[in-house]
């Protein structure tokens, strides 16, 4: 099963685990039907193990999240906990939550909790870079310079004659590292530096909001090999952990500080264990900010064929100490 399909299956498993958990506790709960729910269910139903591991991962997650969110199982009269899957377009707009748990009480007050589901991977984003994508505008709300767009266009223009051909068939004509990866990363780093200098104090927090998400949520990662689930509360906007009347969370979730400064942008350094030399990565850069934030951005071709775009695989290298992860073992 492809990564996208297994990811959708895990989203459905987590939603189903939440539903079953509260149904057993006799909390009024319902699942909102939608096209994206049907798609995710079809992938879940196609799993070779009938979704057993995905369900175990989801069950471990909701048992812990329930201890942190009193409003899930404490509620006003006639309030129903409604569960829904979001569309992928929400993620592209900065809302990375896959599942929403929604409550409306008799006074029409609305409350929602989001969950982001990751299946055996830790990536934050898989953003594209291309001649038509203004990353400054899309990521940070600040337009890239014409010099950057022209440079990226020039790099991809060299690939145009080979689009749709297999990369291994054109390796004698195009050096993927020296002709594509490194020039694109250098252009990206130069432009990010320029934007940070032009808009001091604005780019670093905007970058974190884009990469981490514009809405608070719980990140749930299934680590299948170890039979554990990692649960990370992401509380940038201080909306998690709300009390309900006298009911409080078992733990207090802190609001992490956003960065204001980009300290350094550069190629990742890699230790060659054979020579004990420190070399520069061919495809990965590190962006380091204040307040404990740093990220790695690895560029790669998302297809075996030449395309008019490349992809970033973006992961956290470090986050503030106030962002803590919980480990929940599966009930196997």
mmCIF file of C-alpha atoms in Angstrom:
data_model
loop_
_atom_site.group_PDB
_atom_site.id
_atom_site.type_symbol
_atom_site.label_atom_id
_atom_site.label_comp_id
_atom_site.label_asym_id
_atom_site.label_seq_id
_atom_site.Cartn_x
_atom_site.Cartn_y
_atom_site.Cartn_z
ATOM 1 C CA UNK A 1 0.000 0.000 0.000
ATOM 2 C CA UNK A 2 1.342 3.461 -0.945
ATOM 3 C CA UNK A 3 2.310 5.945 1.763
ATOM 4 C CA UNK A 4 -0.660 8.196 1.014
ATOM 5 C CA UNK A 5 -3.093 5.298 1.221
ATOM 6 C CA UNK A 6 -1.618 3.916 4.451
ATOM 7 C CA UNK A 7 -1.742 7.423 5.917
ATOM 8 C CA UNK A 8 -5.427 7.763 5.088
ATOM 9 C CA UNK A 9 -6.105 4.312 6.535
ATOM 10 C CA UNK A 10 -4.426 5.387 9.784
ATOM 11 C CA UNK A 11 -6.557 8.535 9.925
ATOM 12 C CA UNK A 12 -9.668 6.385 9.710
ATOM 13 C CA UNK A 13 -8.333 3.988 12.351
ATOM 14 C CA UNK A 14 -7.697 6.857 14.773
ATOM 15 C CA UNK A 15 -11.163 8.279 14.184
ATOM 16 C CA UNK A 16 -12.705 4.841 14.717
ATOM 17 C CA UNK A 17 -10.657 4.344 17.897
ATOM 18 C CA UNK A 18 -11.914 7.665 19.271
ATOM 19 C CA UNK A 19 -15.506 6.735 18.413
ATOM 20 C CA UNK A 20 -15.262 3.298 20.034
ATOM 21 C CA UNK A 21 -13.553 4.705 23.143
ATOM 22 C CA UNK A 22 -16.344 7.179 23.908
ATOM 23 C CA UNK A 23 -19.104 4.831 22.820
ATOM 24 C CA UNK A 24 -17.865 2.390 25.453
ATOM 25 C CA UNK A 25 -17.851 5.194 28.045
ATOM 26 C CA UNK A 26 -21.456 5.976 27.038
ATOM 27 C CA UNK A 27 -20.503 9.467 25.892
ATOM 28 C CA UNK A 28 -22.849 10.642 23.086
ATOM 29 C CA UNK A 29 -20.681 10.495 19.961
ATOM 30 C CA UNK A 30 -21.241 10.333 16.222
ATOM 31 C CA UNK A 31 -19.175 10.248 13.034
ATOM 32 C CA UNK A 32 -19.942 12.815 10.331
ATOM 33 C CA UNK A 33 -20.141 11.166 6.914
ATOM 34 C CA UNK A 34 -18.135 12.727 4.074
ATOM 35 C CA UNK A 35 -16.377 11.767 0.819
ATOM 36 C CA UNK A 36 -12.981 11.909 2.548
ATOM 37 C CA UNK A 37 -14.277 9.547 5.242
ATOM 38 C CA UNK A 38 -15.388 7.028 2.616
ATOM 39 C CA UNK A 39 -11.994 7.208 0.900
ATOM 40 C CA UNK A 40 -10.102 6.682 4.162
ATOM 41 C CA UNK A 41 -12.412 3.801 5.113
ATOM 42 C CA UNK A 42 -11.764 2.052 1.793
ATOM 43 C CA UNK A 43 -7.999 2.164 2.429
ATOM 44 C CA UNK A 44 -8.494 0.965 6.000
ATOM 45 C CA UNK A 45 -10.654 -1.956 4.835
ATOM 46 C CA UNK A 46 -7.931 -2.945 2.355
ATOM 47 C CA UNK A 47 -5.229 -3.339 5.031
ATOM 48 C CA UNK A 48 -3.765 -6.841 5.150
ATOM 49 C CA UNK A 49 -4.074 -7.059 8.948
ATOM 50 C CA UNK A 50 -7.626 -5.643 8.837
ATOM 51 C CA UNK A 51 -6.333 -2.492 10.508
ATOM 52 C CA UNK A 52 -5.428 -4.187 13.777
ATOM 53 C CA UNK A 53 -2.139 -2.337 14.328
ATOM 54 C CA UNK A 54 -3.586 1.003 13.253
ATOM 55 C CA UNK A 55 -6.462 0.576 15.689
ATOM 56 C CA UNK A 56 -4.089 -0.349 18.511
ATOM 57 C CA UNK A 57 -2.079 2.804 17.812
ATOM 58 C CA UNK A 58 -5.221 4.933 17.776
ATOM 59 C CA UNK A 59 -6.546 3.362 20.979
ATOM 60 C CA UNK A 60 -3.287 4.108 22.798
ATOM 61 C CA UNK A 61 -3.474 7.720 21.636
ATOM 62 C CA UNK A 62 -7.037 8.499 22.686
ATOM 63 C CA UNK A 63 -6.579 6.950 26.140
ATOM 64 C CA UNK A 64 -3.843 9.492 26.833
ATOM 65 C CA UNK A 65 -5.469 12.443 25.061
ATOM 66 C CA UNK A 66 -8.609 11.858 27.130
ATOM 67 C CA UNK A 67 -6.586 12.522 30.299
ATOM 68 C CA UNK A 68 -5.425 15.857 28.882
ATOM 69 C CA UNK A 69 -8.724 17.151 27.479
ATOM 70 C CA UNK A 70 -11.575 17.274 30.039
ATOM 71 C CA UNK A 71 -14.084 18.568 27.477
ATOM 72 C CA UNK A 72 -14.001 15.277 25.607
ATOM 73 C CA UNK A 73 -15.916 13.295 28.224
ATOM 74 C CA UNK A 74 -17.375 16.078 30.385
ATOM 75 C CA UNK A 75 -20.067 18.071 28.661
ATOM 76 C CA UNK A 76 -23.304 20.018 28.878
ATOM 77 C CA UNK A 77 -26.698 18.349 28.524
ATOM 78 C CA UNK A 78 -27.621 17.419 24.945
ATOM 79 C CA UNK A 79 -24.052 17.924 23.734
ATOM 80 C CA UNK A 80 -22.860 15.335 21.205
ATOM 81 C CA UNK A 81 -19.195 14.760 20.397
ATOM 82 C CA UNK A 82 -18.982 14.855 16.598
ATOM 83 C CA UNK A 83 -16.009 13.373 14.750
ATOM 84 C CA UNK A 84 -15.003 14.348 11.231
ATOM 85 C CA UNK A 85 -12.089 13.942 8.824
ATOM 86 C CA UNK A 86 -10.734 17.071 7.178
ATOM 87 C CA UNK A 87 -9.858 17.368 3.497
ATOM 88 C CA UNK A 88 -6.259 17.602 2.271
ATOM 89 C CA UNK A 89 -6.898 21.184 1.150
ATOM 90 C CA UNK A 90 -7.030 22.256 4.810
ATOM 91 C CA UNK A 91 -3.468 21.029 5.283
ATOM 92 C CA UNK A 92 -2.318 22.997 2.266
ATOM 93 C CA UNK A 93 -3.794 26.121 3.859
ATOM 94 C CA UNK A 94 -1.893 25.583 7.112
ATOM 95 C CA UNK A 95 -4.380 23.531 9.154
ATOM 96 C CA UNK A 96 -2.584 20.189 9.571
ATOM 97 C CA UNK A 97 -5.313 18.549 11.668
ATOM 98 C CA UNK A 98 -6.687 15.366 10.102
ATOM 99 C CA UNK A 99 -9.432 14.676 12.656
ATOM 100 C CA UNK A 100 -11.695 17.175 14.392
ATOM 101 C CA UNK A 101 -13.594 16.391 17.590
ATOM 102 C CA UNK A 102 -16.372 19.001 17.823
ATOM 103 C CA UNK A 103 -18.790 19.932 20.603
ATOM 104 C CA UNK A 104 -21.746 22.325 20.497
ATOM 105 C CA UNK A 105 -23.750 22.867 23.670
ATOM 106 C CA UNK A 106 -27.287 24.171 24.156
ATOM 107 C CA UNK A 107 -25.988 27.750 24.272
ATOM 108 C CA UNK A 108 -24.479 27.227 20.793
ATOM 109 C CA UNK A 109 -20.946 27.502 22.135
ATOM 110 C CA UNK A 110 -18.568 25.553 19.923
ATOM 111 C CA UNK A 111 -15.369 23.777 20.945
ATOM 112 C CA UNK A 112 -13.108 21.634 18.813
ATOM 113 C CA UNK A 113 -10.005 19.531 19.224
ATOM 114 C CA UNK A 114 -7.738 18.504 16.360
ATOM 115 C CA UNK A 115 -5.574 15.431 15.824
ATOM 116 C CA UNK A 116 -2.837 15.033 13.209
ATOM 117 C CA UNK A 117 -2.139 11.393 12.324
ATOM 118 C CA UNK A 118 1.274 10.190 11.121
ATOM 119 C CA UNK A 119 1.929 6.592 10.123
ATOM 120 C CA UNK A 120 5.550 5.533 10.712
ATOM 121 C CA UNK A 121 7.051 8.885 9.732
ATOM 122 C CA UNK A 122 7.979 12.159 11.404
ATOM 123 C CA UNK A 123 7.782 14.647 8.515
ATOM 124 C CA UNK A 124 6.097 17.996 9.130
ATOM 125 C CA UNK A 125 5.528 18.938 5.505
ATOM 126 C CA UNK A 126 6.215 17.744 1.975
ATOM 127 C CA UNK A 127 6.260 21.151 0.293
ATOM 128 C CA UNK A 128 7.141 21.579 -3.371
ATOM 129 C CA UNK A 129 9.611 23.944 -5.004
ATOM 130 C CA UNK A 130 9.081 24.919 -8.649
ATOM 131 C CA UNK A 131 9.328 27.884 -11.062
ATOM 132 C CA UNK A 132 5.698 28.800 -10.347
ATOM 133 C CA UNK A 133 5.665 28.423 -6.548
ATOM 134 C CA UNK A 134 6.367 31.582 -4.542
ATOM 135 C CA UNK A 135 7.333 29.954 -1.233
ATOM 136 C CA UNK A 136 7.611 33.356 0.434
ATOM 137 C CA UNK A 137 3.981 34.137 -0.286
ATOM 138 C CA UNK A 138 2.658 30.620 0.397
ATOM 139 C CA UNK A 139 4.700 29.893 3.517
ATOM 140 C CA UNK A 140 5.378 33.281 5.064
ATOM 141 C CA UNK A 141 2.940 35.782 3.585
ATOM 142 C CA UNK A 142 5.797 37.744 1.975
ATOM 143 C CA UNK A 143 6.454 37.716 -1.757
ATOM 144 C CA UNK A 144 9.699 36.285 -3.131
ATOM 145 C CA UNK A 145 11.921 38.497 -5.256
ATOM 146 C CA UNK A 146 11.954 38.338 -9.052
ATOM 147 C CA UNK A 147 15.636 37.362 -8.790
ATOM 148 C CA UNK A 148 14.711 34.218 -6.853
ATOM 149 C CA UNK A 149 11.896 33.269 -9.219
ATOM 150 C CA UNK A 150 14.161 33.846 -12.229
ATOM 151 C CA UNK A 151 16.947 31.701 -10.759
ATOM 152 C CA UNK A 152 14.590 28.818 -9.975
ATOM 153 C CA UNK A 153 13.106 29.147 -13.452
ATOM 154 C CA UNK A 154 16.582 28.968 -14.993
ATOM 155 C CA UNK A 155 17.424 25.770 -13.073
ATOM 156 C CA UNK A 156 14.229 24.033 -14.150
ATOM 157 C CA UNK A 157 14.590 25.272 -17.732
ATOM 158 C CA UNK A 158 17.640 23.006 -18.014
ATOM 159 C CA UNK A 159 15.385 20.056 -17.120
ATOM 160 C CA UNK A 160 12.625 20.918 -19.583
ATOM 161 C CA UNK A 161 13.947 18.767 -22.484
ATOM 162 C CA UNK A 162 13.912 15.702 -20.229
ATOM 163 C CA UNK A 163 10.525 16.062 -18.476
ATOM 164 C CA UNK A 164 8.718 12.689 -18.159
ATOM 165 C CA UNK A 165 11.925 10.781 -18.902
ATOM 166 C CA UNK A 166 13.369 8.451 -16.259
ATOM 167 C CA UNK A 167 16.054 10.066 -14.116
ATOM 168 C CA UNK A 168 18.402 7.133 -14.623
ATOM 169 C CA UNK A 169 18.122 7.619 -18.398
ATOM 170 C CA UNK A 170 19.306 11.247 -18.268
ATOM 171 C CA UNK A 171 22.016 10.930 -15.613
ATOM 172 C CA UNK A 172 24.718 11.473 -18.254
ATOM 173 C CA UNK A 173 23.071 14.760 -19.291
ATOM 174 C CA UNK A 174 21.953 16.161 -15.941
ATOM 175 C CA UNK A 175 23.795 15.896 -12.635
ATOM 176 C CA UNK A 176 20.925 15.814 -10.158
ATOM 177 C CA UNK A 177 23.067 17.063 -7.264
ATOM 178 C CA UNK A 178 25.236 19.722 -8.887
ATOM 179 C CA UNK A 179 22.764 20.920 -11.530
ATOM 180 C CA UNK A 180 19.541 20.778 -9.527
ATOM 181 C CA UNK A 181 19.675 20.076 -5.783
ATOM 182 C CA UNK A 182 22.507 22.360 -4.743
ATOM 183 C CA UNK A 183 21.547 25.350 -6.938
ATOM 184 C CA UNK A 184 17.915 25.152 -5.787
ATOM 185 C CA UNK A 185 18.909 24.928 -2.130
ATOM 186 C CA UNK A 186 21.323 27.849 -2.495
ATOM 187 C CA UNK A 187 18.628 29.970 -4.161
ATOM 188 C CA UNK A 188 16.179 29.026 -1.410
ATOM 189 C CA UNK A 189 18.650 29.838 1.390
ATOM 190 C CA UNK A 190 19.604 33.173 -0.177
ATOM 191 C CA UNK A 191 15.949 34.149 -0.546
ATOM 192 C CA UNK A 192 15.000 33.081 2.986
ATOM 193 C CA UNK A 193 17.936 35.129 4.297
ATOM 194 C CA UNK A 194 16.848 38.132 2.223
ATOM 195 C CA UNK A 195 13.265 37.897 3.483
ATOM 196 C CA UNK A 196 14.448 37.624 7.099
ATOM 197 C CA UNK A 197 16.583 40.739 6.663
ATOM 198 C CA UNK A 198 13.781 42.667 4.953
ATOM 199 C CA UNK A 199 11.137 41.705 7.521
ATOM 200 C CA UNK A 200 13.008 41.397 10.847
ATOM 201 C CA UNK A 201 11.104 39.525 13.537
ATOM 202 C CA UNK A 202 8.381 38.346 11.138
ATOM 203 C CA UNK A 203 9.844 35.479 9.113
ATOM 204 C CA UNK A 204 10.918 33.105 11.914
ATOM 205 C CA UNK A 205 7.478 32.939 13.622
ATOM 206 C CA UNK A 206 5.717 32.723 10.255
ATOM 207 C CA UNK A 207 7.963 29.803 9.293
ATOM 208 C CA UNK A 208 7.081 27.913 12.482
ATOM 209 C CA UNK A 209 3.367 28.576 12.034
ATOM 210 C CA UNK A 210 3.569 27.255 8.471
ATOM 211 C CA UNK A 211 5.599 24.160 9.301
ATOM 212 C CA UNK A 212 3.948 23.250 12.602
ATOM 213 C CA UNK A 213 0.390 24.377 11.861
ATOM 214 C CA UNK A 214 -1.862 27.381 12.326
ATOM 215 C CA UNK A 215 -4.209 25.532 14.697
ATOM 216 C CA UNK A 216 -3.333 23.725 17.926
ATOM 217 C CA UNK A 217 -3.558 19.946 17.832
ATOM 218 C CA UNK A 218 -2.282 16.614 19.087
ATOM 219 C CA UNK A 219 0.221 14.924 16.811
ATOM 220 C CA UNK A 220 -0.223 11.151 16.893
ATOM 221 C CA UNK A 221 2.562 9.028 15.392
ATOM 222 C CA UNK A 222 2.279 5.262 15.058
ATOM 223 C CA UNK A 223 5.665 3.562 15.508
ATOM 224 C CA UNK A 224 4.737 0.095 14.342
ATOM 225 C CA UNK A 225 8.081 -1.636 14.893
ATOM 226 C CA UNK A 226 8.091 -0.731 18.583
ATOM 227 C CA UNK A 227 4.342 -1.142 19.163
ATOM 228 C CA UNK A 228 4.079 2.359 20.609
ATOM 229 C CA UNK A 229 2.298 5.588 19.797
ATOM 230 C CA UNK A 230 3.955 8.979 20.254
ATOM 231 C CA UNK A 231 1.562 11.761 21.247
ATOM 232 C CA UNK A 232 2.781 15.351 21.078
ATOM 233 C CA UNK A 233 0.526 18.241 22.145
ATOM 234 C CA UNK A 234 1.225 21.286 19.954
ATOM 235 C CA UNK A 235 -0.135 24.294 21.834
ATOM 236 C CA UNK A 236 1.243 27.331 19.998
ATOM 237 C CA UNK A 237 -1.975 29.315 20.474
ATOM 238 C CA UNK A 238 -2.822 28.117 24.001
ATOM 239 C CA UNK A 239 -6.140 26.484 23.063
ATOM 240 C CA UNK A 240 -5.426 22.951 24.325
ATOM 241 C CA UNK A 241 -6.002 21.591 27.815
ATOM 242 C CA UNK A 242 -9.114 23.657 28.610
ATOM 243 C CA UNK A 243 -10.916 22.799 31.841
ATOM 244 C CA UNK A 244 -14.614 21.992 31.975
ATOM 245 C CA UNK A 245 -16.151 23.417 35.154
ATOM 246 C CA UNK A 246 -14.253 21.629 37.971
ATOM 247 C CA UNK A 247 -12.713 19.054 35.651
ATOM 248 C CA UNK A 248 -9.063 19.703 34.859
ATOM 249 C CA UNK A 249 -6.381 18.061 32.758
ATOM 250 C CA UNK A 250 -4.103 15.524 34.418
ATOM 251 C CA UNK A 251 -1.102 17.488 33.074
ATOM 252 C CA UNK A 252 -0.648 21.136 32.210
ATOM 253 C CA UNK A 253 0.417 21.729 28.608
ATOM 254 C CA UNK A 254 2.617 24.783 28.195
ATOM 255 C CA UNK A 255 2.443 27.290 25.368
ATOM 256 C CA UNK A 256 5.859 27.314 23.629
ATOM 257 C CA UNK A 257 7.472 30.586 22.615
ATOM 258 C CA UNK A 258 7.654 31.338 18.916
ATOM 259 C CA UNK A 259 11.048 32.333 17.516
ATOM 260 C CA UNK A 260 11.821 35.864 16.385
ATOM 261 C CA UNK A 261 15.253 35.366 14.814
ATOM 262 C CA UNK A 262 16.767 32.987 12.273
ATOM 263 C CA UNK A 263 20.264 32.316 13.604
ATOM 264 C CA UNK A 264 21.632 30.277 10.733
ATOM 265 C CA UNK A 265 20.696 28.760 7.381
ATOM 266 C CA UNK A 266 23.179 26.321 5.855
ATOM 267 C CA UNK A 267 23.873 22.911 4.414
ATOM 268 C CA UNK A 268 23.655 20.068 6.897
ATOM 269 C CA UNK A 269 27.027 18.741 8.023
ATOM 270 C CA UNK A 270 27.559 14.987 7.864
ATOM 271 C CA UNK A 271 30.298 12.940 9.539
ATOM 272 C CA UNK A 272 32.051 10.451 7.254
ATOM 273 C CA UNK A 273 32.736 7.586 9.663
ATOM 274 C CA UNK A 274 35.375 6.054 7.389
ATOM 275 C CA UNK A 275 37.564 9.152 7.110
ATOM 276 C CA UNK A 276 36.334 10.957 10.245
ATOM 277 C CA UNK A 277 35.870 14.026 8.059
ATOM 278 C CA UNK A 278 32.892 16.374 8.265
ATOM 279 C CA UNK A 279 31.298 16.845 4.856
ATOM 280 C CA UNK A 280 28.497 18.990 3.534
ATOM 281 C CA UNK A 281 25.203 17.327 2.647
ATOM 282 C CA UNK A 282 24.232 17.264 -1.024
ATOM 283 C CA UNK A 283 20.505 17.580 -0.454
ATOM 284 C CA UNK A 284 19.680 18.851 3.051
ATOM 285 C CA UNK A 285 19.804 22.246 4.728
ATOM 286 C CA UNK A 286 19.260 23.210 8.374
ATOM 287 C CA UNK A 287 17.358 26.314 9.475
ATOM 288 C CA UNK A 288 18.124 27.274 13.092
ATOM 289 C CA UNK A 289 16.071 29.831 15.038
ATOM 290 C CA UNK A 290 15.998 31.116 18.604
ATOM 291 C CA UNK A 291 13.805 29.653 21.382
ATOM 292 C CA UNK A 292 15.004 26.132 20.528
ATOM 293 C CA UNK A 293 13.505 25.763 17.037
ATOM 294 C CA UNK A 294 15.412 24.172 14.143
ATOM 295 C CA UNK A 295 14.346 22.294 11.025
ATOM 296 C CA UNK A 296 15.878 20.141 8.310
ATOM 297 C CA UNK A 297 14.733 20.485 4.703
ATOM 298 C CA UNK A 298 15.742 17.636 2.406
ATOM 299 C CA UNK A 299 15.166 18.171 -1.295
ATOM 300 C CA UNK A 300 14.384 15.208 -3.541
ATOM 301 C CA UNK A 301 12.631 14.228 -6.745
ATOM 302 C CA UNK A 302 9.253 12.850 -5.752
ATOM 303 C CA UNK A 303 9.051 10.713 -8.886
ATOM 304 C CA UNK A 304 11.338 8.355 -10.789
ATOM 305 C CA UNK A 305 10.643 10.619 -13.779
ATOM 306 C CA UNK A 306 11.891 14.162 -14.358
ATOM 307 C CA UNK A 307 9.230 16.699 -13.319
ATOM 308 C CA UNK A 308 8.963 20.470 -13.306
ATOM 309 C CA UNK A 309 9.154 20.532 -9.505
ATOM 310 C CA UNK A 310 11.016 19.049 -6.556
ATOM 311 C CA UNK A 311 9.839 18.189 -3.056
ATOM 312 C CA UNK A 312 11.057 19.127 0.394
ATOM 313 C CA UNK A 313 10.872 16.558 3.171
ATOM 314 C CA UNK A 314 10.762 18.817 6.235
ATOM 315 C CA UNK A 315 11.320 17.576 9.790
ATOM 316 C CA UNK A 316 11.948 19.102 13.211
ATOM 317 C CA UNK A 317 15.535 18.893 14.408
ATOM 318 C CA UNK A 318 14.726 20.525 17.731
ATOM 319 C CA UNK A 319 11.762 22.173 19.437
ATOM 320 C CA UNK A 320 11.429 24.126 22.709
ATOM 321 C CA UNK A 321 11.566 22.136 25.953
ATOM 322 C CA UNK A 322 7.946 23.099 26.580
ATOM 323 C CA UNK A 323 6.878 20.775 23.733
ATOM 324 C CA UNK A 324 6.882 17.317 25.289
ATOM 325 C CA UNK A 325 5.983 13.978 23.760
ATOM 326 C CA UNK A 326 4.239 11.122 25.529
ATOM 327 C CA UNK A 327 4.856 7.450 24.751
ATOM 328 C CA UNK A 328 1.832 5.168 24.906
ATOM 329 C CA UNK A 329 2.422 1.402 24.523
ATOM 330 C CA UNK A 330 -0.107 -0.604 22.569
ATOM 331 C CA UNK A 331 -2.385 -3.058 24.315
ATOM 332 C CA UNK A 332 -1.055 -6.134 22.477
#
